[in-house]
CSV table of C-alpha atoms in Angstrom, one decimal:
chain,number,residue,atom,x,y,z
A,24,UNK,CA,-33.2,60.4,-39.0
A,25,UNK,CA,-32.7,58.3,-42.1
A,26,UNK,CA,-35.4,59.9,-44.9
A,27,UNK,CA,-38.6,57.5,-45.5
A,28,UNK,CA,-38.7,57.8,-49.0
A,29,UNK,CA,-37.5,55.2,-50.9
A,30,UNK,CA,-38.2,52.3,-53.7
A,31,UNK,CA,-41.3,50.1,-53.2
A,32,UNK,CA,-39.0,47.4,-52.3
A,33,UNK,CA,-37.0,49.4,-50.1
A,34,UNK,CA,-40.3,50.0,-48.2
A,35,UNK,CA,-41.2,46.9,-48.5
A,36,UNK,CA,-38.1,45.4,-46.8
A,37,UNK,CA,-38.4,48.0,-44.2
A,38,UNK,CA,-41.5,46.5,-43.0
A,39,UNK,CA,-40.5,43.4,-43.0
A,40,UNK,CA,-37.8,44.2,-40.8
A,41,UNK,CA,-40.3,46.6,-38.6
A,42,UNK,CA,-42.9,42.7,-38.6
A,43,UNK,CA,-39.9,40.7,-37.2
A,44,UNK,CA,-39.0,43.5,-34.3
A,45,UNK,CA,-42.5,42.9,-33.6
A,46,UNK,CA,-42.7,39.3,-33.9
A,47,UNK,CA,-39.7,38.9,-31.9
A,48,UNK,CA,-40.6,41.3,-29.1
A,49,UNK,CA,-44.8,40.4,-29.4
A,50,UNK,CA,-45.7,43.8,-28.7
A,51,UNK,CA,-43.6,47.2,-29.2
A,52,UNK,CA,-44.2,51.2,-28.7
A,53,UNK,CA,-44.3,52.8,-31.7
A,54,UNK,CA,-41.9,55.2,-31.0
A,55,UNK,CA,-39.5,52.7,-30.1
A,56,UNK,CA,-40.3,51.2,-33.3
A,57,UNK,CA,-39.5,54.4,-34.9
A,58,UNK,CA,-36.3,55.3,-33.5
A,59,UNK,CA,-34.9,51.6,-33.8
A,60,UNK,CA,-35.5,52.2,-37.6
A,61,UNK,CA,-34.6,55.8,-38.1
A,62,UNK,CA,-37.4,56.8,-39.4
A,63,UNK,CA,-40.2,59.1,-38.3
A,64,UNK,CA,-43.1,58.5,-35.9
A,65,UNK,CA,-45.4,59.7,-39.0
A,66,UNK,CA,-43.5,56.8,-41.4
A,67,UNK,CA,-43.9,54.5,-38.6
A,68,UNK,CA,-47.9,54.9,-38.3
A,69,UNK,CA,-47.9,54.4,-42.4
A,70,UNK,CA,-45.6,51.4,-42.0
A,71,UNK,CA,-47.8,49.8,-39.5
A,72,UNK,CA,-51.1,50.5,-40.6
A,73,UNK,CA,-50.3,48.9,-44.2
A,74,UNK,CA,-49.2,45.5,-42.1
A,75,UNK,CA,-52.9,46.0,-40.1
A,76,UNK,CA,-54.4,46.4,-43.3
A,77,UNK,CA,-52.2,43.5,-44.6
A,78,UNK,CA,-53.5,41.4,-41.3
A,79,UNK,CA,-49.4,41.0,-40.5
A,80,UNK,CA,-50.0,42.6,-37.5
A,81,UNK,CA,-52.1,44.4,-34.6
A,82,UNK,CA,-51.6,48.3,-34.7
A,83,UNK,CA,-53.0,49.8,-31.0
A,84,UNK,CA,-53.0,52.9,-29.3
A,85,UNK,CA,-49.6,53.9,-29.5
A,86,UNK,CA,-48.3,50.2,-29.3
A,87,UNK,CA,-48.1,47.0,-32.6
A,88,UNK,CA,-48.6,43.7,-31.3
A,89,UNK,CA,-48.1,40.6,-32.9
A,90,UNK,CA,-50.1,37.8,-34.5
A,91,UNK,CA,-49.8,34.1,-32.6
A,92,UNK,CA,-47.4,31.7,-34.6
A,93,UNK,CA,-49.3,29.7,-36.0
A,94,UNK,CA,-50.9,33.1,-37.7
A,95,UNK,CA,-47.2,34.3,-38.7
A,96,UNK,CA,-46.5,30.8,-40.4
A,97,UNK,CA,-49.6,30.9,-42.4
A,98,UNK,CA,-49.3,34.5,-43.5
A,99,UNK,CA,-48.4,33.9,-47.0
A,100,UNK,CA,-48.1,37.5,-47.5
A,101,UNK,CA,-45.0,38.2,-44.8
A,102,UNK,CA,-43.6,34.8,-46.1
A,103,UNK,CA,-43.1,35.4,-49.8
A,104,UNK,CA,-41.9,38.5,-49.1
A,105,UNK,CA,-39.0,37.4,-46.2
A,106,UNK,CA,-35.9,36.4,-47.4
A,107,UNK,CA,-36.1,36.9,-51.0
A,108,UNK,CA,-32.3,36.5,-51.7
A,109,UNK,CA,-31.9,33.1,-49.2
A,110,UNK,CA,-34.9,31.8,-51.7
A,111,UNK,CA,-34.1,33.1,-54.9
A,112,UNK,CA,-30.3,31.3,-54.1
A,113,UNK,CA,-32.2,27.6,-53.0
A,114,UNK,CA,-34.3,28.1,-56.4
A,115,UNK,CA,-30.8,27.9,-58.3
A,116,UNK,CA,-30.0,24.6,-56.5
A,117,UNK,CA,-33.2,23.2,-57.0
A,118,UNK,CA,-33.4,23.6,-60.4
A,119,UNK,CA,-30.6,21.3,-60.9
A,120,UNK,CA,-33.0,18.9,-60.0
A,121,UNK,CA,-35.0,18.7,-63.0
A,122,UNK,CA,-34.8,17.8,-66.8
A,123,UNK,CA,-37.1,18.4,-69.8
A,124,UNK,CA,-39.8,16.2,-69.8
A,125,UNK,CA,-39.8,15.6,-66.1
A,126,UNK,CA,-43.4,15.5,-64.3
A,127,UNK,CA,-43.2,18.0,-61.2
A,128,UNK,CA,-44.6,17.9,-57.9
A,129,UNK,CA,-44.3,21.7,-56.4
A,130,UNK,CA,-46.0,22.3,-52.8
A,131,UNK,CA,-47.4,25.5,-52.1
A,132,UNK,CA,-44.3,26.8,-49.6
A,133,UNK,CA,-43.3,30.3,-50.8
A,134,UNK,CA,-39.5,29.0,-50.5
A,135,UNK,CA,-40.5,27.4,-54.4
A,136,UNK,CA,-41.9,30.6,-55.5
A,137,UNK,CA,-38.7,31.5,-57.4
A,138,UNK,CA,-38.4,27.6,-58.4
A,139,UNK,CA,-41.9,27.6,-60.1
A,140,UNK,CA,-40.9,31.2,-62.1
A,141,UNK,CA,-37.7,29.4,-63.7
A,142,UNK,CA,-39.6,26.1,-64.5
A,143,UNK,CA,-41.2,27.9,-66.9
A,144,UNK,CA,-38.4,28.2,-69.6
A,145,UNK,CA,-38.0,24.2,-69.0
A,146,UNK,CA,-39.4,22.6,-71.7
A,147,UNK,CA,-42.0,19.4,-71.9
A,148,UNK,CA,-42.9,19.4,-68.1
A,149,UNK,CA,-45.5,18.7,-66.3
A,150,UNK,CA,-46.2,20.6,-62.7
A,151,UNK,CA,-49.0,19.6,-60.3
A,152,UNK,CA,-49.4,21.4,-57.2
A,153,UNK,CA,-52.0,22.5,-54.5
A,154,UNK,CA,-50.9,26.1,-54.5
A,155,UNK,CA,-53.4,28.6,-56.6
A,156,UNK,CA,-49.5,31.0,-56.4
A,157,UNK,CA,-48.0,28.5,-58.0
A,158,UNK,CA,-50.5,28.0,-60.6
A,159,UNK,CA,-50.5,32.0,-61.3
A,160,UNK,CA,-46.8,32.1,-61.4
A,161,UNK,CA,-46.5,29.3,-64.5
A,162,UNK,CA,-49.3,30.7,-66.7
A,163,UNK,CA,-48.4,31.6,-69.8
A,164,UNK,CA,-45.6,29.1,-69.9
A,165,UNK,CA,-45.6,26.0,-72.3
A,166,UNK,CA,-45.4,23.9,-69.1
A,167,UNK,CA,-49.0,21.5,-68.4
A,168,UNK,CA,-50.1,22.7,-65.1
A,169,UNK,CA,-52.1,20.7,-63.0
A,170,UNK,CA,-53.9,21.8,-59.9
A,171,UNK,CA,-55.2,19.8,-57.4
A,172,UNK,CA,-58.4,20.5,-55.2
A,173,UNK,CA,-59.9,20.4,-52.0
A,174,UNK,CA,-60.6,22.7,-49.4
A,175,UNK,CA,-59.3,25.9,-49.8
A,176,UNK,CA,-56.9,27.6,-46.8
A,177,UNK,CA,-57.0,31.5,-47.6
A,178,UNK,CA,-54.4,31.9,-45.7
A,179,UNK,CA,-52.0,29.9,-47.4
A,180,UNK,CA,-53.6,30.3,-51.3
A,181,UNK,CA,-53.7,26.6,-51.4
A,182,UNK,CA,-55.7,23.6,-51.0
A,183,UNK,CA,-55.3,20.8,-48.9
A,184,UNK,CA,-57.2,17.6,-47.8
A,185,UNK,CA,-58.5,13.7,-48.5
A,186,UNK,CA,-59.0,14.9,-51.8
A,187,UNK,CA,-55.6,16.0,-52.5
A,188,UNK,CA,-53.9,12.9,-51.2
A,189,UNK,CA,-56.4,10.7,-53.3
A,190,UNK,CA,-55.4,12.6,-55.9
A,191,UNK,CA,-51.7,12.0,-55.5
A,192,UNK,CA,-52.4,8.0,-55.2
A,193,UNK,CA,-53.4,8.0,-58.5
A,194,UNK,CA,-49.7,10.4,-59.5
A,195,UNK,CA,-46.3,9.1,-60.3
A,196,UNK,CA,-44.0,12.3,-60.4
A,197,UNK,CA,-40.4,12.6,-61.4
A,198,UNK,CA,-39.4,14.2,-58.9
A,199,UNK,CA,-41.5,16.6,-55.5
A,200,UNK,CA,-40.0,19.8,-54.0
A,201,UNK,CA,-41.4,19.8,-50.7
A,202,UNK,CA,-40.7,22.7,-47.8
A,203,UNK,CA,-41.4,22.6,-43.9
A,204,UNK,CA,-42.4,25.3,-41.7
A,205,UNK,CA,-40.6,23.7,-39.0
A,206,UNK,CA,-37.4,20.8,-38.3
A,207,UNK,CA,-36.3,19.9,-35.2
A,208,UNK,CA,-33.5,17.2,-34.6
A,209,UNK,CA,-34.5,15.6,-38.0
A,210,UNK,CA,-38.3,15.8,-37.6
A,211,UNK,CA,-40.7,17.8,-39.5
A,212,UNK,CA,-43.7,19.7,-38.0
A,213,UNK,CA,-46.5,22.0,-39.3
A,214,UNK,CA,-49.6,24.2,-37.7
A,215,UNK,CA,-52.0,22.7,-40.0
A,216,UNK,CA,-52.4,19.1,-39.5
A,217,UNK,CA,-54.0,18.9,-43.0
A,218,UNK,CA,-50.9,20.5,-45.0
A,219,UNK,CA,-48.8,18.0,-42.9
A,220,UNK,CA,-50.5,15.1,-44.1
A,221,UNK,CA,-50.9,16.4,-47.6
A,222,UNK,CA,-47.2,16.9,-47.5
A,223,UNK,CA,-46.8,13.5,-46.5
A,224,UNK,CA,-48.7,12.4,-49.5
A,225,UNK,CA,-46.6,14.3,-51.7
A,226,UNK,CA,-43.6,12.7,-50.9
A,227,UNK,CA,-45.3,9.1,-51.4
A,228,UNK,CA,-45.9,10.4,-55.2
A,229,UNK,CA,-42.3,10.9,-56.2
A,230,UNK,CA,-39.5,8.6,-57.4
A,231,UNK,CA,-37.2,11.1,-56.0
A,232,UNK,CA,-38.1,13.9,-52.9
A,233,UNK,CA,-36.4,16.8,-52.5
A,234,UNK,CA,-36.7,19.0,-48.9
A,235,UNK,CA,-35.9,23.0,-49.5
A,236,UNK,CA,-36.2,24.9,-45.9
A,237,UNK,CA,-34.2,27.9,-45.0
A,238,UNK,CA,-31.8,28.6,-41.8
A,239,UNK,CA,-35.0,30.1,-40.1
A,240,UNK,CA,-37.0,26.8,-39.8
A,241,UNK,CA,-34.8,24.6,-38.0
A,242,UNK,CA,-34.9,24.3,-34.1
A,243,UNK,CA,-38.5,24.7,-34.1
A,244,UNK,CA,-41.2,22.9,-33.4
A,245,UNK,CA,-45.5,23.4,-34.3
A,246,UNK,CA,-48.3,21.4,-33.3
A,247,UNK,CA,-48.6,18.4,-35.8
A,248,UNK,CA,-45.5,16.2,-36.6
A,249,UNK,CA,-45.1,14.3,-39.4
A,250,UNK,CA,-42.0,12.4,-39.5
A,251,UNK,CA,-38.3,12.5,-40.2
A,252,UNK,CA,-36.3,13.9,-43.1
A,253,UNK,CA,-35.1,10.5,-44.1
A,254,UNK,CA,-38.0,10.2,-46.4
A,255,UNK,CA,-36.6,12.4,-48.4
A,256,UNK,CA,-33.2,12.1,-50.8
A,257,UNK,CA,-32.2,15.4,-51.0
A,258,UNK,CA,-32.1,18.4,-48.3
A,259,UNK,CA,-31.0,21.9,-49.9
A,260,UNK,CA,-30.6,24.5,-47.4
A,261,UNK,CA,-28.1,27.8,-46.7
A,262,UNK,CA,-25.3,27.9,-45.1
A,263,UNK,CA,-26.4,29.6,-41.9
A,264,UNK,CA,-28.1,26.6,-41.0
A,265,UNK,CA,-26.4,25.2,-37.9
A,266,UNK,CA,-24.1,21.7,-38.2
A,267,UNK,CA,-26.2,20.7,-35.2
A,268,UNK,CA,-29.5,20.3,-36.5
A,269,UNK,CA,-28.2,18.8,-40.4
A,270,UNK,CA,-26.3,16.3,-38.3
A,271,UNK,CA,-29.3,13.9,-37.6
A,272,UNK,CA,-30.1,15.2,-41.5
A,273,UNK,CA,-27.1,13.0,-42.5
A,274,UNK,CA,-27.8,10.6,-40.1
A,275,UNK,CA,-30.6,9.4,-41.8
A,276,UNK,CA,-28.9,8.6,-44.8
A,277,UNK,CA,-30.2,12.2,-46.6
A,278,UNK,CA,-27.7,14.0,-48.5
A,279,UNK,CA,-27.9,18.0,-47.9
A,280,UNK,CA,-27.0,20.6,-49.9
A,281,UNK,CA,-26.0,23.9,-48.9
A,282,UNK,CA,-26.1,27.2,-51.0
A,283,UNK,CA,-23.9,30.0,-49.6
A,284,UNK,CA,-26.1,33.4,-50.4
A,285,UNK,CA,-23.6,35.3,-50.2
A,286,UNK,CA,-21.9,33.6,-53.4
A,287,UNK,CA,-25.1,31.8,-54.6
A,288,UNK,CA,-22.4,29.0,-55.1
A,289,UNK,CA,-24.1,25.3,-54.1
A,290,UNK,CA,-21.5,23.2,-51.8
A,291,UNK,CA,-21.5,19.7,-50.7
């Protein structure tokens, strides 16, 4: 077997990989779960109980079972953590987007998390945004951060509600970065039917909208949808999304953008 020991992000990404066996499968043996990731049984019971303790996960008698989707989606924690390359690529495509001076509208989907860090050496902006993350990640930075309130959704370390979207009626921004949880056939969905419509809202407050959403959220579907991409101007995604669902993207008149990861180079 492969030793355990290893860097904290090494582990990390380990159990990452051991949440989406589980996720995939909904409930393993975890000796399976050990041998599929060369590691120990013992390394296996650590891995697990830190995503119990993390609430990524049910640990049982001998078996890890997962969450329901709409508990993966909102996990903040698995989220940020998940395909920190894909989002660290998008962030250098989104970027291009803004200019000193420019008044930002950031929602609270981890995908911006490594957007909101480089905003920080951009000078004269403004950034509102309904994610407490986001706010945390731009302190210190010479950058006016506003954050708008409401009712506040642990799981996502945001707020969301009529308060926020009367807030954002009263906003003109420069430009929004906006992300889905799910897009199927050029639609939009979401779990929460108040991050939907405070999504919505967000895209009503900007002279130009931009859509970031990685391979892994297209072809899906959630409870609450909320209209089409065409709303927006701009789609950046990675190259492993498929042609067939950016199709009806450019159908609606949106231009996409896709970042190979394996380059970080933007294309066309």
């Amino acid at each position: 077997m492969r030793a355990s020991r290893g860097s904290e992000a090494e582990v990390e990404e380990r159990r990452q990989a051991v949440l989406r066996h589980v996720a995939e499968e909904g409930e393993i043996r975890i000796t399976d779960l050990a041998e599929r990731m060369r590691v120990s049984v013992m390394t296996m019971h650590r891995d697990l109980d830190n995503l119990h303790e993390r609430q990524l996960l049910r640990k049982g008698r001998g078996v890890a079972t997962a969450f329901s989707d709409v508990t993966m989606e909102s996990a903040l924690r698995f989220r940020e953590n998940a395909n920190a390359a894909l989002k660290t690529a998008l962030a250098d495509a989104l970027a291009e987007e803004v200019s000193p001076g420019d008044t930002v509208l950031l929602d609270c989907g981890s995908t911006l998390f490594p957007l909101a860090r480089r905003l920080t050496s951009v000078e004269g902006l403004r950034v509102i945004t309904n994610s407490l993350r986001v706010t945390a990640l731009m302190a210190g930075s010479a950058a006016e951060v506003t954050l708008l309130g409401d009712r506040y959704y642990e799981d996502f370390e945001s707020c969301a509600g009529p308060q926020s979207r009367r807030q954002l009626q009263d906003i003109r921004a420069t430009v929004a970065f906006v992300t889905a949880t799910s897009v199927r056939d050029g639609r939009l969905y979401h779990p929460v039917r108040e991050y939907a419509e405070t999504k919505r809202a967000y895209l009503q407050a900007a002279d130009r909208a931009v859509l970031a959403v990685d391979h892994s959220k297209f072809g899906r579907t959630a409870t609450y949808p909320y209209g089409d991409v065409g709303g927006y101007d701009l789609l950046v995604t990675d190259s492993d999304t498929p042609e067939r669902e950016l199709k009806p993207v450019r159908d609606l008149g949106v231009e996409v953008r896709t970042v190979d990861v394996r380059t970080d180079a933007s294309q066309s």
